[in-house]
Every structure is written in structure tokens, then in C-alpha cells.
Coordinates of C-alpha atoms and ligand atoms in Angstrom, one line a residue:
M486 CA -51.0 -11.4 13.6
S487 CA -50.7 -14.0 10.9
D488 CA -49.5 -11.6 8.3
I489 CA -46.6 -10.3 10.3
R490 CA -43.3 -11.9 9.0
T491 CA -40.5 -11.2 11.4
L492 CA -36.8 -10.9 10.4
G493 CA -36.0 -14.1 12.2
E494 CA -38.8 -16.1 10.4
F495 CA -37.8 -14.6 7.0
I496 CA -34.1 -15.5 7.5
V497 CA -35.0 -19.1 8.3
E498 CA -37.5 -19.2 5.5
K499 CA -34.8 -18.0 3.0
Q500 CA -32.1 -20.1 4.5
T501 CA -32.1 -22.5 1.6
D502 CA -31.1 -19.5 -0.6
F503 CA -27.8 -19.2 1.1
P504 CA -25.0 -20.7 -1.0
H505 CA -23.3 -21.6 2.3
A506 CA -26.2 -23.6 3.6
S507 CA -26.5 -24.4 7.3
G508 CA -27.9 -22.0 9.9
E509 CA -24.6 -20.2 10.5
L510 CA -25.3 -17.1 8.3
S511 CA -28.8 -17.1 9.8
S512 CA -27.4 -17.0 13.3
L513 CA -24.9 -14.4 12.3
L514 CA -27.6 -12.1 11.0
G515 CA -29.5 -12.8 14.2
S516 CA -26.6 -11.4 16.3
I517 CA -26.6 -8.2 14.1
K518 CA -30.4 -8.0 14.7
L519 CA -29.8 -8.2 18.5
A520 CA -27.1 -5.5 18.5
A521 CA -29.3 -3.3 16.3
K522 CA -32.1 -3.4 18.9
I523 CA -29.6 -2.4 21.7
V524 CA -28.1 0.5 19.7
N525 CA -31.5 1.6 18.6
R526 CA -32.6 1.8 22.3
E527 CA -29.7 4.1 23.2
I528 CA -30.0 6.3 20.1
N529 CA -33.7 6.9 20.9
K530 CA -32.8 8.2 24.3
A531 CA -29.5 9.9 23.4
G532 CA -31.0 13.3 24.0
L533 CA -31.8 12.4 27.5
V534 CA -28.7 10.6 28.6
D535 CA -25.2 12.2 28.4
I536 CA -23.9 9.8 25.8
T537 CA -24.0 12.0 22.7
G538 CA -21.0 14.1 23.4
S539 CA -17.6 13.2 22.1
V540 CA -15.4 10.9 24.2
G541 CA -12.5 13.1 23.3
G542 CA -10.8 10.3 21.3
E543 CA -10.4 10.2 17.6
N544 CA -10.8 7.3 15.2
I545 CA -8.3 6.4 12.5
Q546 CA -10.0 8.9 10.2
G547 CA -9.1 11.7 12.6
E548 CA -12.8 12.2 13.3
D549 CA -14.1 12.9 16.9
Q550 CA -15.4 9.7 18.3
Q551 CA -18.9 10.3 19.6
K552 CA -19.8 8.3 22.6
L553 CA -22.5 6.5 20.6
D554 CA -19.9 5.6 18.0
V555 CA -17.9 3.8 20.6
Y556 CA -21.1 2.3 22.2
A557 CA -22.3 1.0 18.9
N558 CA -18.9 -0.4 18.0
D559 CA -18.7 -2.2 21.4
K560 CA -22.2 -3.6 21.2
F561 CA -21.9 -5.0 17.6
K562 CA -18.5 -6.5 18.4
A563 CA -19.8 -8.1 21.6
A564 CA -22.9 -9.5 19.8
L565 CA -20.7 -11.0 16.9
E566 CA -18.2 -12.5 19.3
A567 CA -20.8 -14.1 21.5
R568 CA -21.8 -16.6 18.9
D569 CA -19.6 -19.0 16.9
Q570 CA -20.0 -17.8 13.4
V571 CA -17.5 -14.9 13.3
C572 CA -13.7 -15.1 13.7
G573 CA -13.0 -11.3 13.5
V574 CA -14.3 -7.9 12.6
A575 CA -12.9 -4.7 11.0
S576 CA -14.6 -1.5 11.9
E577 CA -14.3 2.2 11.2
E578 CA -13.8 2.6 14.9
E579 CA -10.8 0.2 15.1
D580 CA -7.4 1.1 13.7
E581 CA -6.7 -2.6 13.0
A582 CA -8.9 -5.7 12.4
V583 CA -10.0 -7.4 15.6
A584 CA -9.4 -11.2 15.8
F585 CA -11.8 -13.0 18.2
N586 CA -9.7 -15.3 20.2
K587 CA -12.2 -17.3 22.1
E588 CA -12.1 -21.0 21.4
L589 CA -15.7 -20.5 20.3
N590 CA -14.6 -18.3 17.4
R591 CA -11.5 -19.9 16.1
N592 CA -13.3 -22.4 13.9
S593 CA -15.7 -19.7 12.6
K594 CA -16.3 -19.3 8.9
Y595 CA -17.1 -15.6 8.6
V596 CA -15.6 -12.1 9.0
V597 CA -17.6 -8.9 9.4
L598 CA -16.7 -5.4 8.3
M599 CA -18.8 -2.5 9.7
D600 CA -19.3 1.2 10.1
P601 CA -21.1 0.9 13.5
L602 CA -22.5 4.4 13.4
D603 CA -22.3 6.2 10.1
G604 CA -23.2 9.8 10.0
S605 CA -22.4 10.2 13.7
S606 CA -21.7 13.9 13.3
N607 CA -25.5 14.2 13.0
I608 CA -26.2 12.5 16.4
D609 CA -26.3 15.8 18.4
V610 CA -28.7 17.4 16.0
N611 CA -31.2 14.4 16.0
V612 CA -30.7 13.5 12.3
S613 CA -30.9 9.9 11.1
V614 CA -27.8 7.8 11.4
G615 CA -27.0 4.3 10.5
T616 CA -25.0 1.1 10.9
I617 CA -23.5 -0.5 7.8
F618 CA -22.2 -4.1 7.7
S619 CA -20.6 -6.4 5.2
I620 CA -20.0 -10.2 5.6
Y621 CA -17.5 -12.5 3.9
Q622 CA -16.5 -16.1 4.2
R623 CA -12.9 -16.2 5.5
V624 CA -10.2 -17.3 3.0
S625 CA -7.6 -18.3 5.7
P626 CA -7.7 -21.7 7.2
V627 CA -10.4 -22.3 9.8
G628 CA -8.9 -22.9 13.3
T629 CA -6.3 -20.1 12.9
P630 CA -6.7 -16.4 13.6
P631 CA -8.1 -14.3 10.7
T632 CA -5.6 -12.6 8.4
Q633 CA -5.6 -9.3 6.5
E634 CA -6.6 -11.3 3.4
D635 CA -9.8 -12.2 5.0
F636 CA -10.7 -8.6 5.3
L637 CA -9.2 -7.3 2.0
Q638 CA -11.5 -9.3 -0.3
P639 CA -13.2 -7.5 -3.3
G640 CA -16.9 -6.6 -2.7
N641 CA -18.0 -9.2 -5.3
R642 CA -17.1 -11.9 -2.7
Q643 CA -19.5 -10.6 -0.1
V644 CA -22.0 -13.3 1.1
A645 CA -24.3 -10.7 2.8
A646 CA -24.5 -7.0 3.5
G647 CA -27.0 -4.5 5.0
Y648 CA -27.7 -1.5 7.0
I649 CA -29.8 -0.3 9.9
I650 CA -31.2 3.2 9.6
Y651 CA -32.1 4.8 12.9
G652 CA -34.6 7.3 11.6
S653 CA -38.3 8.3 12.1
S654 CA -38.6 4.5 12.3
T655 CA -35.8 2.1 12.6
M656 CA -35.3 -0.3 9.7
L657 CA -32.9 -3.2 9.0
V658 CA -32.2 -3.8 5.3
Y659 CA -30.1 -6.7 4.1
T660 CA -29.2 -8.9 1.2
T661 CA -27.7 -12.4 0.9
G662 CA -27.6 -12.1 -2.9
N663 CA -31.2 -13.0 -3.4
G664 CA -32.9 -9.6 -3.5
M665 CA -32.9 -6.8 -1.0
H666 CA -35.4 -6.8 1.9
G667 CA -36.4 -4.2 4.5
F668 CA -37.7 -4.8 8.0
T669 CA -39.3 -2.1 10.2
Y670 CA -38.7 -2.3 14.0
D671 CA -41.9 -2.5 16.1
P672 CA -40.6 -1.5 19.6
S673 CA -43.9 -2.6 21.2
L674 CA -43.2 -6.1 20.0
G675 CA -39.4 -5.9 20.0
V676 CA -39.3 -7.4 16.5
F677 CA -38.3 -6.3 13.0
C678 CA -41.3 -6.9 10.7
L679 CA -41.0 -7.4 7.0
S680 CA -42.2 -4.2 5.4
H681 CA -40.3 -4.0 2.1
E682 CA -39.8 -7.4 0.3
N683 CA -37.6 -7.3 -2.8
M684 CA -36.8 -3.6 -2.8
R685 CA -36.1 -2.1 -6.2
I686 CA -34.7 1.3 -7.2
P687 CA -36.2 3.1 -10.2
E688 CA -33.7 3.1 -13.1
D689 CA -34.3 6.9 -13.3
G690 CA -34.7 9.5 -10.6
R691 CA -35.0 13.2 -9.9
I692 CA -32.9 13.5 -6.7
Y693 CA -29.2 14.1 -6.6
S694 CA -27.3 14.0 -3.3
I695 CA -23.9 15.7 -3.0
N696 CA -22.2 18.2 -0.8
E697 CA -22.3 21.1 -3.2
G698 CA -20.2 23.1 -0.7
N699 CA -17.2 21.3 -2.2
Y700 CA -18.3 22.3 -5.8
I701 CA -15.1 24.3 -6.6
R702 CA -13.0 21.2 -5.8
F703 CA -14.9 18.7 -7.8
P704 CA -13.6 17.1 -11.0
M705 CA -14.9 18.9 -14.1
G706 CA -17.1 15.9 -15.1
V707 CA -19.0 16.2 -11.7
K708 CA -19.4 19.9 -12.1
K709 CA -20.9 19.3 -15.6
Y710 CA -23.2 16.7 -14.2
I711 CA -24.5 19.0 -11.4
K712 CA -25.2 21.7 -14.0
H713 CA -27.0 19.0 -16.1
C714 CA -29.2 18.3 -13.0
Q715 CA -30.0 22.0 -12.7
E716 CA -30.9 22.7 -16.3
D717 CA -34.5 23.7 -17.1
V718 CA -35.5 20.9 -19.4
P719 CA -39.1 20.0 -18.4
E720 CA -39.4 17.3 -21.1
D721 CA -36.5 15.5 -19.3
N722 CA -37.9 16.1 -15.8
R723 CA -35.1 18.6 -15.1
P724 CA -34.2 20.5 -13.0
Y725 CA -33.8 17.7 -10.5
T726 CA -34.1 18.1 -6.7
S727 CA -31.1 18.4 -4.5
R728 CA -31.4 16.5 -1.2
Y729 CA -28.4 15.9 1.0
I730 CA -28.7 14.9 4.7
G731 CA -25.0 14.3 5.3
S732 CA -25.7 10.7 6.5
L733 CA -25.0 8.1 3.8
V734 CA -27.5 5.6 5.1
A735 CA -30.3 8.2 5.1
D736 CA -29.5 9.6 1.7
F737 CA -29.1 6.1 0.2
H738 CA -32.3 4.9 1.7
R739 CA -34.4 7.8 0.4
N740 CA -32.8 7.6 -3.1
L741 CA -33.5 3.8 -3.1
L742 CA -37.2 4.3 -2.4
K743 CA -37.7 7.3 -4.7
G744 CA -34.9 7.0 -7.3
G745 CA -31.8 9.2 -7.3
I746 CA -28.1 9.3 -7.1
Y747 CA -25.7 9.8 -4.2
M748 CA -22.2 11.1 -5.0
Y749 CA -19.1 11.6 -3.0
P750 CA -16.4 12.3 -5.6
S751 CA -12.7 12.8 -5.3
T752 CA -11.8 16.4 -4.7
A753 CA -8.6 18.4 -5.0
T754 CA -8.0 18.0 -1.3
H755 CA -9.2 14.4 -1.1
P756 CA -8.1 12.6 -4.3
N757 CA -9.8 9.4 -3.2
G758 CA -13.0 11.0 -1.8
K759 CA -14.1 10.4 1.7
L760 CA -16.1 7.2 1.9
R761 CA -14.5 3.9 2.9
L762 CA -14.4 1.1 0.3
L763 CA -14.6 -1.9 2.7
Y764 CA -17.4 -1.0 5.1
E765 CA -19.4 1.7 3.4
C766 CA -19.1 1.5 -0.4
N767 CA -18.9 -2.3 -0.9
P768 CA -22.0 -3.2 1.3
M769 CA -24.0 -0.3 -0.3
A770 CA -22.9 -1.4 -3.7
F771 CA -24.0 -5.0 -3.0
L772 CA -27.4 -3.8 -1.8
I773 CA -28.0 -1.4 -4.7
E774 CA -27.2 -4.0 -7.4
Q775 CA -29.6 -6.4 -5.7
A776 CA -32.2 -3.6 -6.1
G777 CA -31.4 -3.0 -9.8
G778 CA -29.2 0.0 -9.4
I779 CA -25.4 0.4 -9.8
A780 CA -22.4 1.7 -7.8
S781 CA -19.0 2.8 -9.2
D782 CA -16.0 5.0 -8.4
G783 CA -16.9 7.0 -11.5
K784 CA -15.3 4.5 -13.8
T785 CA -15.1 1.0 -12.3
R786 CA -17.8 -1.1 -10.6
I787 CA -17.2 -0.7 -6.9
M788 CA -17.4 -4.4 -6.1
D789 CA -14.7 -5.2 -8.6
L790 CA -12.1 -3.0 -6.9
K791 CA -9.3 -4.9 -5.2
P792 CA -8.8 -3.5 -1.7
T793 CA -5.3 -2.7 -0.6
E794 CA -5.9 -1.1 2.8
L795 CA -8.5 -1.6 5.6
H796 CA -9.6 2.0 5.7
Q797 CA -9.0 3.0 2.1
R798 CA -11.3 5.6 0.5
V799 CA -12.7 5.7 -3.0
P800 CA -14.9 8.1 -4.9
F801 CA -18.5 6.8 -4.7
F802 CA -21.4 7.2 -7.1
V803 CA -24.5 5.0 -6.3
G804 CA -28.2 4.9 -7.2
S805 CA -30.4 4.8 -10.2
T806 CA -28.6 3.1 -13.1
N807 CA -29.3 5.8 -15.7
M808 CA -28.1 8.6 -13.4
V809 CA -24.9 6.9 -12.4
R810 CA -24.2 6.1 -16.1
K811 CA -24.8 9.8 -17.0
V812 CA -22.2 11.1 -14.5
E813 CA -19.8 8.4 -15.6
A814 CA -20.2 9.7 -19.2
F815 CA -19.5 13.3 -18.1
L816 CA -16.4 12.1 -16.2
E817 CA -15.2 10.3 -19.3
E818 CA -15.9 13.4 -21.5
Y819 CA -14.2 15.8 -19.1
P820 CA -11.3 13.9 -17.5
E821 CA -9.6 16.9 -16.1
Q822 CA -9.6 17.2 -12.4
Q823 CA -10.8 20.7 -11.9
Ligands
P6P699 P1 -19.5 15.7 4.3 C1 -20.6 10.7 7.4 O1 -19.4 11.1 8.1 C2 -20.2 10.3 6.0 O2 -19.3 9.3 6.0 C3 -21.5 9.9 5.3 O3 -22.4 9.3 6.1 C4 -22.0 11.2 4.7 O4 -22.7 11.0 3.5 C5 -20.7 12.0 4.4 O5 -19.7 11.4 5.3 C6 -20.9 13.4 4.7 O6 -19.6 14.0 4.4 O7 -18.1 15.9 3.9 O8 -20.5 16.0 3.2 O9 -19.9 16.2 5.6

């Protein structure tokens, strides 16, 4: 038992690394841990209980809201509101940012942005899904309700970020800017145990992840990179392998462990791509940089982009440094859109 280091113990142990000191961020991460356990329990029995169908509503993205989407959103909001570190949240499932109005939360220092259940279209087919979160210190005065500016900060101002992947095992992966660490959930103990300390992504990989069904609509530079991946050049470990689950957290996590690149480019019909800057791209970008990889929109570092809207989308290229740099070079050499 002595060699088990739980997430709670690790957070406290690393507390002195937090630039914001005190136990507030530790306690905030603790509330995310609690919500993750609750959502994990429901996902694991989703096939048994009628909560996997759509509630009939649509989120701001015009996507069917799955019952588990709504459930996860509610549980993470409740867990964050229950403690006194967070003054408000923004979520893929909420049209506007939600200000917590309890006296408890008004003097809170942090805001949280999240995709409570990413990849939810995979829920009904039992494929891994995930929760993604991003944490900032508020910029508006403590004691007042949070403002848009609190939520529209560039990713380079994140104080913490992470994801939970509900897969063959459930893992919570996070960073506070001092490395990226993974914890595997042991349901028999009800704790997340440190399983991957200081995670690193290889600077090269042989896996490329993209929805090639959209090939005809990709920018020319992306088309050229896909053909580069498929060329038969054994001395350069090509052709690569194509792996695409359709769940960002699952594709990201596999590529992190094995080396690879995930791409969701702009297309003729979606000029800004599909993924959301604030609660998908920024947290994943923070994590990948902590693991030695990079994330860009094809030209600019994701975390340097200045957000303008809560649900704005950006093209997204993330993973092994040399692979992202290669597709950026193709995009620069072939700037035409089609
Ligand atoms: P497509 C899920 O909806 C998501 O946001 C990501 O998790 C996933 O990588 C992507 O969209 C899949 O999109 O258009 O390939 O089905």
C-alpha cells in the first residue's frame, strides 16, 4: 500500500509548486476529482440505465444533447459551486457563462471552463469519451460577479488544465504548469492512483489522427501532409498509421503515449474548424506543451490566440513537435484553401 500515491496526496505534495500558493487550487482540483468519480459511475452503467439517449435539446453548437452530456455538466457545475474557490463556469453545454451567486462563491479567485463530456456522440456505441477542463484566476475584482473578460483570457494565462478519459480504465490527467501527471481510477478503493508521473510525448510519431472523410474540403497544405504520411519511405518510418476514434480526449491520449498528431483543420464548410478554443484546444495545448509537444492553429501557437467569443472554434493541430511543425510547413508552402 505504501507505494500508492493518490491524486489527493500528490496535489498536496505539489502544492508548493502552485504560483498561487494556498490550498485553494488544491481544493478546486479536489472538486473536479469528486465530480469525475460521479460521472464515471454513470458512464459505466450507461448501457443499463436509460440515460444514454438524447434529451431532445440541442446545445449552442446545434448538437443533440445526450442525457449524459447534461448529467455531466450538472455534476461538474454542482461540485465546483459547492466549494469556495470558483466564482463561475463556462461550458460547452451552456450558451452563456454561469456566475455562481452564492455568498460562498463571490470572493472566489478562479473560473473554470469545461467540455463536460467530449465525444458524446460515441456514448451510445460504448467508445471512450472524456471531460476537459481549464482553470484561470479571475481578472475582475473579487467580491463581484465574474465578467466575460474572466472567461476570454488567452490560454497562456491558464493556471491548471486537464482531462478525464472514461475508457477501458478511467484516468485523470492534469497540469498546473509543473509537468503533466496521470492518475488511474481504482474503483475498488474509490481513489485515483498516480500511474503516469511527468508524462512526455515523443517528438516524433507514426500515428496521424484526422477525419479523412472531409479530405476533399481540407486546405491544400493538409492534403499534402496526409499524402506525406502515406508515402512509402521506410527509411523515414513512413507510411504512418491512421488512427481516428472521433473522441478528442481518446485520440489525444493515445497519441500522447505513443507519439502522433491530431488534426482538425479548417474546411471549406467550417472555415474555423470544429473544435472550441476555450474549453478544448487551450487545455489540451497547455497539457501537450507540458509533455514536450506543441499545439497550433496551423500557424499560431494555440495558447497565444486572444479569444473573442466563448464558443469560438479554431483549426487545431496538436501532438509530437516534429509532426506539427511538418504540417505547418506544408500549410505555409501551400496556402491555398483547397
Ligand atoms: P468529426 C467530438 O464531437 C469532437 O468535438 C471531438 O471529440 C472529436 O475529435 C471531433 O469532434 C470529431 O468530429 O467531425 O470527425 O465527427
